[in-house]
């Protein structure tokens, strides 16, 4: 009996005396973002976060010059141009508005297109509200900085502290530079002559693509982005400004649905029929 008990007893730990035994992984450490390493929060030096945020803020902020020049060419006054950058502060929507006005479009139609294009920032806000978890009193002010670039920098951070720092530095740098270069561009538009010949309106989309490209790592992400571009380019000649961009978001559910069916494969249906037949035979 004693020999049987020794054989069935659980093995003792071979670790050092007093060392804690290995157990189930603990909860995510405070400050770690959801989906990060379990039990520990990956660290990124503040200097690295600030460097990356400044690089994005400066690069995109300087393109406000292109907006100022383009807006002046569309017939807007200096006060109207500066008000757009101060209170709207979303480059793609601003370019869509002045582009429609420059083409002779109705102001209300141009504003509606810019509004539809800016709706994407609301979806960014849903994601950033979880990552940043800011105090309620700060959220209305932070919402003004929820744009493509601040979102790209924030979601790339490993923990909440870095995310908040990246969001703040990117937003502040971009907001200040965008408004200053908008003013300079609007005031110097006459010296440049034909603004369309310079192609300055392509600066902001080019910077956004440069930020987006490194984030497309998986096949699903690349296919979704490619289909979205195809939809936007196809619908662009027939729909008002801003609407093709919104409709291109349909690429995501379409690709996810097709990828899901591909993973399930035809074997799923076959197994289901076999199970059903076996139940009837039983």
mmCIF file of C-alpha atoms in Angstrom:
data_model
loop_
_atom_site.group_PDB
_atom_site.id
_atom_site.type_symbol
_atom_site.label_atom_id
_atom_site.label_comp_id
_atom_site.label_asym_id
_atom_site.label_seq_id
_atom_site.Cartn_x
_atom_site.Cartn_y
_atom_site.Cartn_z
ATOM 1 C CA UNK A 1 0.000 0.000 0.000
ATOM 2 C CA UNK A 2 2.818 2.376 0.846
ATOM 3 C CA UNK A 3 4.486 1.728 -2.529
ATOM 4 C CA UNK A 4 1.219 2.420 -4.391
ATOM 5 C CA UNK A 5 0.745 5.687 -2.494
ATOM 6 C CA UNK A 6 4.266 6.821 -3.385
ATOM 7 C CA UNK A 7 3.646 6.084 -7.072
ATOM 8 C CA UNK A 8 0.363 7.980 -7.191
ATOM 9 C CA UNK A 9 1.512 11.021 -5.176
ATOM 10 C CA UNK A 10 2.023 14.230 -7.191
ATOM 11 C CA UNK A 11 5.649 15.070 -7.976
ATOM 12 C CA UNK A 12 7.289 17.594 -5.681
ATOM 13 C CA UNK A 13 8.693 20.853 -6.969
ATOM 14 C CA UNK A 14 12.384 20.757 -7.828
ATOM 15 C CA UNK A 15 12.780 24.503 -7.442
ATOM 16 C CA UNK A 16 14.653 26.296 -4.695
ATOM 17 C CA UNK A 17 13.188 26.299 -1.216
ATOM 18 C CA UNK A 18 10.839 29.225 -0.747
ATOM 19 C CA UNK A 19 10.602 29.973 -4.485
ATOM 20 C CA UNK A 20 7.046 30.552 -5.681
ATOM 21 C CA UNK A 21 5.656 27.784 -7.825
ATOM 22 C CA UNK A 22 4.679 28.458 -11.401
ATOM 23 C CA UNK A 23 1.002 29.230 -11.634
ATOM 24 C CA UNK A 24 -1.443 30.588 -14.129
ATOM 25 C CA UNK A 25 -0.478 33.892 -15.726
ATOM 26 C CA UNK A 26 -1.553 36.918 -13.750
ATOM 27 C CA UNK A 27 -3.652 39.820 -14.911
ATOM 28 C CA UNK A 28 -2.303 42.491 -17.169
ATOM 29 C CA UNK A 29 -0.128 44.938 -15.292
ATOM 30 C CA UNK A 30 -1.553 48.414 -14.629
ATOM 31 C CA UNK A 31 -0.959 50.674 -17.588
ATOM 32 C CA UNK A 32 -0.442 47.880 -20.088
ATOM 33 C CA UNK A 33 -2.680 48.093 -23.110
ATOM 34 C CA UNK A 34 -5.125 45.253 -23.859
ATOM 35 C CA UNK A 35 -3.520 42.566 -25.983
ATOM 36 C CA UNK A 36 -0.002 43.232 -24.669
ATOM 37 C CA UNK A 37 2.259 40.817 -22.819
ATOM 38 C CA UNK A 38 0.587 39.182 -19.819
ATOM 39 C CA UNK A 39 1.676 40.196 -16.342
ATOM 40 C CA UNK A 40 4.199 42.789 -17.475
ATOM 41 C CA UNK A 41 4.012 46.090 -19.277
ATOM 42 C CA UNK A 42 6.514 46.512 -22.127
ATOM 43 C CA UNK A 43 8.562 49.642 -21.653
ATOM 44 C CA UNK A 44 9.378 52.213 -24.304
ATOM 45 C CA UNK A 45 11.605 55.127 -23.350
ATOM 46 C CA UNK A 46 9.866 58.484 -23.235
ATOM 47 C CA UNK A 47 12.567 59.945 -25.474
ATOM 48 C CA UNK A 48 11.750 57.425 -28.200
ATOM 49 C CA UNK A 49 8.044 58.195 -27.972
ATOM 50 C CA UNK A 50 8.680 61.947 -28.146
ATOM 51 C CA UNK A 51 11.052 61.497 -31.082
ATOM 52 C CA UNK A 52 8.509 59.516 -33.099
ATOM 53 C CA UNK A 53 5.690 61.902 -32.219
ATOM 54 C CA UNK A 54 7.730 64.972 -33.158
ATOM 55 C CA UNK A 55 8.735 63.393 -36.472
ATOM 56 C CA UNK A 56 5.087 62.843 -37.416
ATOM 57 C CA UNK A 57 3.896 66.188 -36.053
ATOM 58 C CA UNK A 58 6.548 68.210 -37.850
ATOM 59 C CA UNK A 59 6.285 66.348 -41.155
ATOM 60 C CA UNK A 60 2.502 66.673 -41.350
ATOM 61 C CA UNK A 61 2.343 70.090 -39.725
ATOM 62 C CA UNK A 62 4.452 71.604 -42.475
ATOM 63 C CA UNK A 63 1.890 70.459 -45.048
ATOM 64 C CA UNK A 64 -0.482 73.057 -43.616
ATOM 65 C CA UNK A 65 1.322 75.411 -45.975
ATOM 66 C CA UNK A 66 -0.200 73.467 -48.872
ATOM 67 C CA UNK A 67 -3.668 73.890 -47.391
ATOM 68 C CA UNK A 68 -3.210 77.615 -46.908
ATOM 69 C CA UNK A 69 -2.131 78.062 -50.515
ATOM 70 C CA UNK A 70 -4.918 75.842 -51.889
ATOM 71 C CA UNK A 71 -7.581 77.533 -49.758
ATOM 72 C CA UNK A 72 -6.469 80.980 -50.858
ATOM 73 C CA UNK A 73 -6.687 79.829 -54.470
ATOM 74 C CA UNK A 74 -10.288 78.690 -53.907
ATOM 75 C CA UNK A 75 -11.368 82.224 -52.969
ATOM 76 C CA UNK A 76 -11.547 81.999 -49.182
ATOM 77 C CA UNK A 77 -10.441 84.961 -47.101
ATOM 78 C CA UNK A 78 -7.510 84.843 -44.712
ATOM 79 C CA UNK A 79 -9.861 84.798 -41.710
ATOM 80 C CA UNK A 80 -11.904 81.918 -43.145
ATOM 81 C CA UNK A 81 -8.782 79.897 -43.906
ATOM 82 C CA UNK A 82 -7.329 80.310 -40.424
ATOM 83 C CA UNK A 83 -10.709 79.553 -38.812
ATOM 84 C CA UNK A 84 -10.889 76.251 -40.689
ATOM 85 C CA UNK A 85 -7.496 75.141 -39.390
ATOM 86 C CA UNK A 86 -8.208 76.325 -35.851
ATOM 87 C CA UNK A 87 -11.699 74.874 -35.398
ATOM 88 C CA UNK A 88 -11.966 72.036 -37.929
ATOM 89 C CA UNK A 89 -8.387 70.725 -37.785
ATOM 90 C CA UNK A 90 -8.695 67.661 -39.955
ATOM 91 C CA UNK A 91 -6.599 68.005 -43.063
ATOM 92 C CA UNK A 92 -8.436 65.684 -45.434
ATOM 93 C CA UNK A 93 -11.792 67.333 -44.747
ATOM 94 C CA UNK A 94 -10.281 70.778 -45.126
ATOM 95 C CA UNK A 95 -8.720 69.866 -48.470
ATOM 96 C CA UNK A 96 -12.024 68.312 -49.604
ATOM 97 C CA UNK A 97 -13.891 71.505 -48.747
ATOM 98 C CA UNK A 98 -11.558 73.918 -50.516
ATOM 99 C CA UNK A 99 -11.156 71.527 -53.445
ATOM 100 C CA UNK A 100 -14.912 71.440 -54.013
ATOM 101 C CA UNK A 101 -15.133 75.217 -53.709
ATOM 102 C CA UNK A 102 -12.246 75.690 -56.133
ATOM 103 C CA UNK A 103 -14.047 73.469 -58.650
ATOM 104 C CA UNK A 104 -17.102 75.738 -58.458
ATOM 105 C CA UNK A 105 -19.193 73.482 -56.245
ATOM 106 C CA UNK A 106 -22.035 74.590 -54.025
ATOM 107 C CA UNK A 107 -20.770 75.629 -50.546
ATOM 108 C CA UNK A 108 -23.363 73.431 -48.813
ATOM 109 C CA UNK A 109 -22.443 70.422 -50.923
ATOM 110 C CA UNK A 110 -18.752 71.072 -50.267
ATOM 111 C CA UNK A 111 -19.393 71.293 -46.514
ATOM 112 C CA UNK A 112 -21.443 68.070 -46.571
ATOM 113 C CA UNK A 113 -18.643 66.214 -48.347
ATOM 114 C CA UNK A 114 -16.094 67.482 -45.818
ATOM 115 C CA UNK A 115 -18.381 66.403 -42.983
ATOM 116 C CA UNK A 116 -18.771 62.877 -44.343
ATOM 117 C CA UNK A 117 -15.026 62.598 -44.761
ATOM 118 C CA UNK A 118 -14.494 63.687 -41.156
ATOM 119 C CA UNK A 119 -16.845 61.020 -39.786
ATOM 120 C CA UNK A 120 -13.908 58.605 -39.663
ATOM 121 C CA UNK A 121 -12.507 60.571 -36.719
ATOM 122 C CA UNK A 122 -15.481 59.440 -34.632
ATOM 123 C CA UNK A 123 -14.405 55.821 -35.138
ATOM 124 C CA UNK A 124 -10.846 56.757 -34.208
ATOM 125 C CA UNK A 125 -12.244 58.246 -31.014
ATOM 126 C CA UNK A 126 -13.904 54.980 -30.033
ATOM 127 C CA UNK A 127 -10.548 53.219 -30.179
ATOM 128 C CA UNK A 128 -8.516 55.974 -28.523
ATOM 129 C CA UNK A 129 -10.957 56.364 -25.645
ATOM 130 C CA UNK A 130 -10.016 52.837 -24.546
ATOM 131 C CA UNK A 131 -6.292 53.276 -25.043
ATOM 132 C CA UNK A 132 -5.953 56.683 -23.388
ATOM 133 C CA UNK A 133 -8.635 56.439 -20.683
ATOM 134 C CA UNK A 134 -8.419 60.189 -20.075
ATOM 135 C CA UNK A 135 -10.299 61.938 -17.258
ATOM 136 C CA UNK A 136 -13.768 63.004 -18.314
ATOM 137 C CA UNK A 137 -12.920 66.700 -18.042
ATOM 138 C CA UNK A 138 -10.123 66.373 -20.623
ATOM 139 C CA UNK A 139 -12.011 64.338 -23.207
ATOM 140 C CA UNK A 140 -13.719 67.261 -25.023
ATOM 141 C CA UNK A 141 -10.348 68.965 -25.508
ATOM 142 C CA UNK A 142 -8.577 65.763 -26.558
ATOM 143 C CA UNK A 143 -11.345 65.016 -29.069
ATOM 144 C CA UNK A 144 -10.226 68.011 -31.134
ATOM 145 C CA UNK A 145 -6.890 66.271 -31.721
ATOM 146 C CA UNK A 146 -8.328 62.895 -32.749
ATOM 147 C CA UNK A 147 -7.129 62.687 -36.354
ATOM 148 C CA UNK A 148 -5.234 60.266 -38.586
ATOM 149 C CA UNK A 149 -1.745 61.099 -37.350
ATOM 150 C CA UNK A 150 -2.412 61.152 -33.609
ATOM 151 C CA UNK A 151 -4.274 57.856 -33.936
ATOM 152 C CA UNK A 152 -1.399 56.249 -35.841
ATOM 153 C CA UNK A 153 1.139 57.290 -33.196
ATOM 154 C CA UNK A 154 -1.078 56.349 -30.242
ATOM 155 C CA UNK A 155 -2.024 52.826 -31.329
ATOM 156 C CA UNK A 156 1.641 52.009 -31.983
ATOM 157 C CA UNK A 157 2.577 52.445 -28.304
ATOM 158 C CA UNK A 158 2.972 49.450 -25.950
ATOM 159 C CA UNK A 159 1.438 50.952 -22.799
ATOM 160 C CA UNK A 160 -0.974 53.647 -21.666
ATOM 161 C CA UNK A 161 1.714 56.062 -20.479
ATOM 162 C CA UNK A 162 3.465 55.973 -23.850
ATOM 163 C CA UNK A 163 0.120 56.241 -25.663
ATOM 164 C CA UNK A 164 -0.820 59.376 -23.737
ATOM 165 C CA UNK A 165 2.598 60.916 -24.289
ATOM 166 C CA UNK A 166 2.577 60.125 -28.001
ATOM 167 C CA UNK A 167 -0.941 61.470 -28.438
ATOM 168 C CA UNK A 168 -0.165 64.704 -26.584
ATOM 169 C CA UNK A 169 3.139 65.464 -28.303
ATOM 170 C CA UNK A 170 1.805 64.613 -31.757
ATOM 171 C CA UNK A 171 -1.401 66.590 -31.274
ATOM 172 C CA UNK A 172 0.296 69.672 -29.829
ATOM 173 C CA UNK A 173 3.104 69.768 -32.398
ATOM 174 C CA UNK A 174 0.764 69.184 -35.302
ATOM 175 C CA UNK A 175 -1.855 71.676 -34.139
ATOM 176 C CA UNK A 176 0.642 74.504 -33.656
ATOM 177 C CA UNK A 177 2.578 73.888 -36.871
ATOM 178 C CA UNK A 178 -0.515 73.251 -38.985
ATOM 179 C CA UNK A 179 -2.046 76.574 -38.001
ATOM 180 C CA UNK A 180 1.197 78.530 -38.397
ATOM 181 C CA UNK A 181 1.943 77.079 -41.833
ATOM 182 C CA UNK A 182 -1.675 77.591 -42.867
ATOM 183 C CA UNK A 183 -1.275 81.292 -42.118
ATOM 184 C CA UNK A 184 2.020 81.490 -43.999
ATOM 185 C CA UNK A 185 0.621 79.620 -46.985
ATOM 186 C CA UNK A 186 -2.492 81.772 -47.191
ATOM 187 C CA UNK A 187 -0.455 84.966 -47.020
ATOM 188 C CA UNK A 188 2.098 83.797 -49.586
ATOM 189 C CA UNK A 189 -0.338 82.268 -52.081
ATOM 190 C CA UNK A 190 -0.135 85.232 -54.455
ATOM 191 C CA UNK A 191 3.641 84.861 -54.776
ATOM 192 C CA UNK A 192 3.286 81.246 -55.945
ATOM 193 C CA UNK A 193 0.912 82.015 -58.786
ATOM 194 C CA UNK A 194 -1.006 78.979 -60.081
ATOM 195 C CA UNK A 195 -1.389 76.777 -56.997
ATOM 196 C CA UNK A 196 -2.699 73.758 -58.932
ATOM 197 C CA UNK A 197 0.534 73.558 -60.918
ATOM 198 C CA UNK A 198 2.470 72.851 -57.724
ATOM 199 C CA UNK A 199 0.283 69.894 -56.705
ATOM 200 C CA UNK A 200 0.423 70.900 -53.056
ATOM 201 C CA UNK A 201 -2.999 69.394 -52.304
ATOM 202 C CA UNK A 202 -1.412 65.939 -52.588
ATOM 203 C CA UNK A 203 0.943 66.550 -49.653
ATOM 204 C CA UNK A 204 -1.466 65.553 -46.883
ATOM 205 C CA UNK A 205 -2.690 62.294 -48.517
ATOM 206 C CA UNK A 206 0.910 61.348 -49.290
ATOM 207 C CA UNK A 207 1.937 61.756 -45.657
ATOM 208 C CA UNK A 208 -1.072 59.706 -44.521
ATOM 209 C CA UNK A 209 -0.151 56.867 -46.874
ATOM 210 C CA UNK A 210 3.410 56.951 -45.545
ATOM 211 C CA UNK A 211 2.033 56.480 -42.023
ATOM 212 C CA UNK A 212 -0.404 53.760 -43.042
ATOM 213 C CA UNK A 213 1.855 51.577 -45.183
ATOM 214 C CA UNK A 214 4.083 50.199 -42.370
ATOM 215 C CA UNK A 215 0.968 49.173 -40.392
ATOM 216 C CA UNK A 216 -0.272 46.814 -43.131
ATOM 217 C CA UNK A 217 1.556 43.703 -41.954
ATOM 218 C CA UNK A 218 -0.866 40.818 -42.536
ATOM 219 C CA UNK A 219 -2.389 39.579 -45.785
ATOM 220 C CA UNK A 220 -5.882 40.466 -44.556
ATOM 221 C CA UNK A 221 -4.851 44.062 -43.883
ATOM 222 C CA UNK A 222 -3.197 44.444 -47.289
ATOM 223 C CA UNK A 223 -6.168 42.948 -49.137
ATOM 224 C CA UNK A 224 -8.569 45.192 -47.213
ATOM 225 C CA UNK A 225 -6.529 48.305 -47.993
ATOM 226 C CA UNK A 226 -6.256 47.376 -51.670
ATOM 227 C CA UNK A 227 -9.993 46.776 -51.998
ATOM 228 C CA UNK A 228 -10.735 50.047 -50.182
ATOM 229 C CA UNK A 229 -8.507 51.967 -52.602
ATOM 230 C CA UNK A 230 -10.195 50.287 -55.560
ATOM 231 C CA UNK A 231 -13.664 51.180 -54.251
ATOM 232 C CA UNK A 232 -12.689 54.795 -53.576
ATOM 233 C CA UNK A 233 -11.140 55.300 -57.026
ATOM 234 C CA UNK A 234 -14.119 53.664 -58.746
ATOM 235 C CA UNK A 235 -16.723 55.745 -56.914
ATOM 236 C CA UNK A 236 -14.797 59.020 -56.936
ATOM 237 C CA UNK A 237 -16.015 60.249 -60.366
ATOM 238 C CA UNK A 238 -19.701 59.558 -59.641
ATOM 239 C CA UNK A 239 -20.244 60.516 -55.987
ATOM 240 C CA UNK A 240 -19.778 63.736 -53.989
ATOM 241 C CA UNK A 241 -16.481 64.330 -52.205
ATOM 242 C CA UNK A 242 -16.169 62.329 -49.004
ATOM 243 C CA UNK A 243 -18.777 59.696 -49.839
ATOM 244 C CA UNK A 244 -16.365 57.366 -51.725
ATOM 245 C CA UNK A 245 -14.063 57.311 -48.692
ATOM 246 C CA UNK A 246 -16.932 56.315 -46.405
ATOM 247 C CA UNK A 247 -18.151 53.609 -48.772
ATOM 248 C CA UNK A 248 -14.624 52.247 -49.145
ATOM 249 C CA UNK A 249 -14.880 51.216 -45.482
ATOM 250 C CA UNK A 250 -17.178 48.429 -46.677
ATOM 251 C CA UNK A 251 -14.016 46.663 -47.816
ATOM 252 C CA UNK A 252 -13.342 45.577 -44.220
ATOM 253 C CA UNK A 253 -16.511 43.505 -43.595
ATOM 254 C CA UNK A 254 -16.359 42.072 -47.128
ATOM 255 C CA UNK A 255 -12.778 40.842 -46.716
ATOM 256 C CA UNK A 256 -13.427 39.517 -43.212
ATOM 257 C CA UNK A 257 -16.481 37.593 -44.465
ATOM 258 C CA UNK A 258 -14.570 36.059 -47.367
ATOM 259 C CA UNK A 259 -11.564 35.196 -45.201
ATOM 260 C CA UNK A 260 -13.879 33.566 -42.656
ATOM 261 C CA UNK A 261 -15.500 31.378 -45.309
ATOM 262 C CA UNK A 262 -12.093 30.441 -46.650
ATOM 263 C CA UNK A 263 -10.870 29.342 -43.213
ATOM 264 C CA UNK A 264 -13.982 27.243 -42.601
ATOM 265 C CA UNK A 265 -13.644 25.640 -46.013
ATOM 266 C CA UNK A 266 -15.913 23.077 -47.672
ATOM 267 C CA UNK A 267 -15.076 20.474 -45.035
ATOM 268 C CA UNK A 268 -17.283 22.245 -42.496
ATOM 269 C CA UNK A 269 -20.435 21.653 -44.517
ATOM 270 C CA UNK A 270 -19.434 18.035 -45.167
ATOM 271 C CA UNK A 271 -18.843 17.351 -41.482
ATOM 272 C CA UNK A 272 -22.187 18.924 -40.657
ATOM 273 C CA UNK A 273 -24.025 16.694 -43.108
ATOM 274 C CA UNK A 274 -22.200 13.607 -41.817
ATOM 275 C CA UNK A 275 -23.127 14.416 -38.232
ATOM 276 C CA UNK A 276 -26.742 15.002 -39.178
ATOM 277 C CA UNK A 277 -26.894 11.691 -41.086
ATOM 278 C CA UNK A 278 -25.312 9.804 -38.198
ATOM 279 C CA UNK A 279 -27.930 11.256 -35.829
ATOM 280 C CA UNK A 280 -30.775 10.059 -38.047
ATOM 281 C CA UNK A 281 -29.259 6.581 -38.370
ATOM 282 C CA UNK A 282 -28.918 6.375 -34.615
#
